[in-house]
Amino acid sequence: RKEVEQDPGPFNVPEGATVAFNCTYSNSASQSFFWYRQDCRKEPKLLMSVYSSGNEDGRFTAQLNRASQYISLLIRDSKLSDSATYLCAVNVEPPDMRFGAGTRLTVKP
Amino acid sequence: NAGVTQTPKFQVLKTGQSMTLQCAQDMNHNSMYWYRQDPGMGLRLIYYSASEGTTDKGEVPNGYNVSRLNKREFSLRLESAAPSQTSVYFCASSSGFEKLFFGSGTQLSVL
């Protein structure tokens, strides 16, 4: 079983839609959690960290559920510029950081 | 700000050839990583180094060796390249518990 599993996608949504991604992790001792964004042929870049209390950054909301061992990312009012691949990352046993396979999002006009 | 610098950006090898991918960071990070990325597979950890002088295997270490030359530099070596090692390779660094900073990647083709 992979350490981190993620919705396979792809997700194709119209502009203005709300879209949610989920990611599960297998090691209950995992300590830190992140969402990264990766544009085509580019390196991943941090989108946001995920905190136990949940956190929001503009149209993006990340949540952590330790009991069920999953993290989620909600994007509201999708923009064309949100089209990218979204990767979840889990610091399994620091500094060992594992990534999900990524979910590709395409926002269409 | 340079951040994480990896070289080369592109490389074509023949089966059986060897090569070393170089990575350097200027953020004084303790931890450094090598990942490979294949279509549909996401980022898979090859090796990481928690600190200078230490290295540990990740998910897919077979066929690779690494060297943490000093705090700044972490190299990845393919001793005898195979077509299955065709991939995009990313180097990254972090403080250990926090986010990773990535290099711009190396596209490697093994023919």
Short mmCIF file of C-alpha atoms in Angstrom, two decimals:
data_model
loop_
_atom_site.label_atom_id
_atom_site.label_comp_id
_atom_site.label_asym_id
_atom_site.label_seq_id
_atom_site.Cartn_x
_atom_site.Cartn_y
_atom_site.Cartn_z
CA ARG A 1 0.00 0.00 0.00
CA LYS A 2 1.34 3.44 -0.90
CA GLU A 3 2.07 5.84 1.92
CA VAL A 4 -0.04 8.53 0.29
CA GLU A 5 -2.98 7.98 -2.03
CA GLN A 6 -4.81 10.64 -3.93
CA ASP A 7 -7.92 11.01 -6.10
CA PRO A 8 -6.76 10.07 -9.59
CA GLY A 9 -8.74 12.68 -11.49
CA PRO A 10 -8.70 14.26 -13.95
CA PHE A 11 -11.17 16.90 -12.92
CA ASN A 12 -12.66 19.05 -15.66
CA VAL A 13 -14.80 21.86 -14.28
CA PRO A 14 -16.29 25.11 -15.58
CA GLU A 15 -15.09 28.47 -14.35
CA GLY A 16 -16.72 29.39 -11.08
CA ALA A 17 -17.16 25.79 -9.93
CA THR A 18 -16.13 24.45 -6.56
CA VAL A 19 -13.86 21.43 -6.64
CA ALA A 20 -12.48 19.25 -3.86
CA PHE A 21 -9.51 16.93 -3.75
CA ASN A 22 -8.85 14.29 -1.14
CA CYS A 23 -5.74 12.48 -0.10
CA THR A 24 -5.30 9.64 2.40
CA TYR A 25 -2.14 8.63 4.24
CA SER A 26 -1.28 5.34 5.89
CA ASN A 27 1.07 6.30 8.73
CA SER A 28 -0.86 7.64 11.70
CA ALA A 29 2.36 9.14 13.10
CA SER A 30 2.71 11.52 10.12
CA GLN A 31 3.46 14.97 11.36
CA SER A 32 3.01 17.57 8.67
CA PHE A 33 0.92 17.91 5.57
CA PHE A 34 1.00 20.05 2.47
CA TRP A 35 -0.64 20.76 -0.86
CA TYR A 36 1.58 21.57 -3.82
CA ARG A 37 0.69 22.89 -7.24
CA GLN A 38 2.56 21.79 -10.33
CA ASP A 39 2.22 23.42 -13.71
CA CYS A 40 3.05 21.49 -16.85
CA ARG A 41 6.77 20.79 -17.16
CA LYS A 42 7.57 22.80 -14.03
CA GLU A 43 8.66 21.94 -10.52
CA PRO A 44 6.07 21.60 -7.75
CA LYS A 45 5.51 24.69 -5.64
CA LEU A 46 3.91 24.91 -2.25
CA LEU A 47 0.27 25.94 -2.37
CA MET A 48 -0.45 25.69 1.32
CA SER A 49 0.37 23.84 4.49
CA VAL A 50 -2.41 21.92 6.19
CA TYR A 51 -3.00 22.47 9.89
CA SER A 52 -5.07 20.47 12.34
CA SER A 53 -7.51 23.34 12.75
CA GLY A 54 -7.91 23.75 9.01
CA ASN A 55 -6.72 26.78 7.14
CA GLU A 56 -7.92 29.06 4.41
CA ASP A 57 -6.10 31.20 1.88
CA GLY A 58 -8.47 33.16 -0.29
CA ARG A 59 -10.41 30.70 -2.44
CA PHE A 60 -8.45 27.73 -1.11
CA THR A 61 -9.30 25.77 2.04
CA ALA A 62 -7.27 22.87 3.39
CA GLN A 63 -8.39 20.49 6.09
CA LEU A 64 -6.84 17.65 8.02
CA ASN A 65 -8.72 14.75 9.57
CA ARG A 66 -6.27 12.82 11.72
CA ALA A 67 -8.84 10.27 12.87
CA SER A 68 -9.60 9.20 9.30
CA GLN A 69 -6.09 9.99 8.06
CA TYR A 70 -6.95 12.21 5.17
CA ILE A 71 -6.39 15.74 4.01
CA SER A 72 -8.50 17.74 1.61
CA LEU A 73 -8.25 20.79 -0.57
CA LEU A 74 -11.27 22.84 -1.60
CA ILE A 75 -11.07 25.39 -4.38
CA ARG A 76 -13.98 27.78 -4.65
CA ASP A 77 -14.88 29.95 -7.64
CA SER A 78 -12.40 28.17 -9.91
CA LYS A 79 -10.38 30.30 -12.33
CA LEU A 80 -8.78 29.30 -15.62
CA SER A 81 -5.44 29.93 -13.93
CA ASP A 82 -6.17 27.19 -11.39
CA SER A 83 -5.62 24.58 -14.10
CA ALA A 84 -2.67 22.51 -12.89
CA THR A 85 -1.83 19.28 -11.11
CA TYR A 86 -2.33 19.30 -7.36
CA LEU A 87 -0.14 17.08 -5.24
CA CYS A 88 -0.62 16.23 -1.60
CA ALA A 89 2.47 15.66 0.51
CA VAL A 90 2.89 14.01 3.88
CA ASN A 91 5.93 14.23 6.12
CA VAL A 92 5.74 10.57 7.12
CA GLU A 93 8.71 10.47 9.47
CA PRO A 94 10.49 13.78 9.14
CA PRO A 95 12.27 14.50 6.98
CA ASP A 96 10.89 11.65 4.82
CA MET A 97 8.33 13.46 2.63
CA ARG A 98 6.01 11.41 0.42
CA PHE A 99 3.73 12.62 -2.32
CA GLY A 100 0.49 11.45 -3.82
CA ALA A 101 0.26 10.73 -7.53
CA GLY A 102 -1.36 14.10 -8.18
CA THR A 103 -4.75 15.18 -9.45
CA ARG A 104 -4.98 17.09 -12.68
CA LEU A 105 -7.47 19.94 -12.75
CA THR A 106 -8.64 21.65 -15.91
CA VAL A 107 -10.87 24.67 -15.55
CA LYS A 108 -12.78 25.47 -18.72
CA PRO A 109 -14.37 28.75 -19.79
CA ASN B 1 17.93 34.06 -4.98
CA ALA B 2 19.18 30.79 -6.46
CA GLY B 3 17.34 28.40 -4.09
CA VAL B 4 17.86 24.87 -5.40
CA THR B 5 19.96 24.45 -8.51
CA GLN B 6 20.20 21.16 -10.35
CA THR B 7 22.14 20.23 -13.45
CA PRO B 8 21.87 19.23 -16.18
CA LYS B 9 18.37 20.20 -17.38
CA PHE B 10 18.31 17.59 -20.11
CA GLN B 11 20.33 14.43 -20.71
CA VAL B 12 20.18 11.54 -23.15
CA LEU B 13 22.05 8.37 -22.25
CA LYS B 14 22.52 5.02 -23.86
CA THR B 15 21.72 1.90 -21.86
CA GLY B 16 24.64 1.05 -19.61
CA GLN B 17 26.14 4.53 -19.48
CA SER B 18 26.66 6.25 -16.17
CA MET B 19 26.01 9.81 -15.10
CA THR B 20 25.70 12.01 -12.05
CA LEU B 21 22.97 14.58 -11.45
CA GLN B 22 24.16 17.50 -9.38
CA CYS B 23 22.12 19.49 -6.89
CA ALA B 24 23.02 22.43 -4.68
CA GLN B 25 20.99 24.61 -2.32
CA ASP B 26 21.86 27.93 -0.75
CA MET B 27 19.18 28.06 1.95
CA ASN B 28 21.23 26.36 4.67
CA HIS B 29 18.75 23.49 4.75
CA ASN B 30 19.64 20.30 6.58
CA SER B 31 17.54 17.94 4.45
CA MET B 32 17.87 17.21 0.76
CA TYR B 33 15.96 14.86 -1.53
CA TRP B 34 15.91 13.22 -4.91
CA TYR B 35 12.56 12.36 -6.51
CA ARG B 36 11.60 10.96 -9.86
CA GLN B 37 8.34 11.76 -11.60
CA ASP B 38 6.70 9.53 -14.17
CA PRO B 39 3.29 10.00 -15.81
CA GLY B 40 0.52 8.86 -13.50
CA MET B 41 2.97 8.01 -10.72
CA GLY B 42 3.45 11.32 -9.02
CA LEU B 43 6.69 12.09 -7.23
CA ARG B 44 8.47 9.03 -5.89
CA LEU B 45 11.25 9.41 -3.39
CA ILE B 46 14.54 7.86 -4.45
CA TYR B 47 16.85 8.88 -1.59
CA TYR B 48 16.98 11.58 0.99
CA SER B 49 19.57 13.00 3.32
CA ALA B 50 18.44 14.24 6.71
CA SER B 51 21.71 16.01 7.34
CA GLU B 52 25.27 16.20 6.13
CA GLY B 53 26.85 12.78 6.30
CA THR B 54 23.63 10.76 6.29
CA THR B 55 21.55 9.26 3.49
CA ASP B 56 18.46 7.05 3.52
CA LYS B 57 16.56 5.05 0.94
CA GLY B 58 13.16 6.15 -0.21
CA GLU B 59 10.54 4.25 -2.19
CA VAL B 60 12.55 3.49 -5.33
CA PRO B 61 16.31 3.42 -4.55
CA ASN B 62 17.33 0.50 -6.78
CA GLY B 63 19.75 1.48 -9.53
CA TYR B 64 20.78 4.73 -7.86
CA ASN B 65 23.45 5.94 -5.48
CA VAL B 66 23.71 9.27 -3.71
CA SER B 67 26.36 11.37 -2.05
CA ARG B 68 25.82 14.20 0.41
CA LEU B 69 29.04 15.97 -0.39
CA ASN B 70 28.51 18.75 2.14
CA LYS B 71 25.56 20.66 3.53
CA ARG B 72 24.91 22.38 0.20
CA GLU B 73 25.30 19.54 -2.29
CA PHE B 74 23.53 16.24 -2.86
CA SER B 75 24.28 14.24 -6.00
CA LEU B 76 22.46 11.33 -7.61
CA ARG B 77 24.39 8.76 -9.62
CA LEU B 78 23.17 6.23 -12.13
CA GLU B 79 25.94 3.65 -12.46
CA SER B 80 24.46 1.73 -15.39
CA ALA B 81 21.47 3.50 -16.87
CA ALA B 82 18.42 1.49 -17.96
CA PRO B 83 15.42 2.55 -20.08
CA SER B 84 13.25 2.21 -16.94
CA GLN B 85 15.17 5.16 -15.50
CA THR B 86 13.83 7.48 -18.17
CA SER B 87 12.05 10.08 -16.08
CA VAL B 88 12.05 13.63 -14.80
CA TYR B 89 14.24 13.99 -11.72
CA PHE B 90 13.74 16.66 -9.09
CA CYS B 91 16.07 17.64 -6.31
CA ALA B 92 14.59 19.37 -3.27
CA SER B 93 15.63 20.71 0.10
CA SER B 94 13.93 21.57 3.37
CA SER B 95 14.58 22.33 6.98
CA GLY B 96 13.26 18.85 7.77
CA PHE B 97 9.75 19.46 9.05
CA GLU B 98 8.63 22.17 6.72
CA LYS B 99 7.91 22.62 3.04
CA LEU B 100 10.20 21.45 0.28
CA PHE B 101 11.84 23.74 -2.23
CA PHE B 102 12.41 22.11 -5.59
CA GLY B 103 14.93 22.54 -8.35
CA SER B 104 13.66 22.97 -11.90
CA GLY B 105 14.14 19.32 -12.82
CA THR B 106 16.26 17.15 -15.10
CA GLN B 107 14.63 15.39 -18.02
CA LEU B 108 16.54 12.14 -18.55
CA SER B 109 16.06 9.78 -21.46
CA VAL B 110 17.78 6.41 -21.56
CA LEU B 111 17.76 4.79 -24.98
#
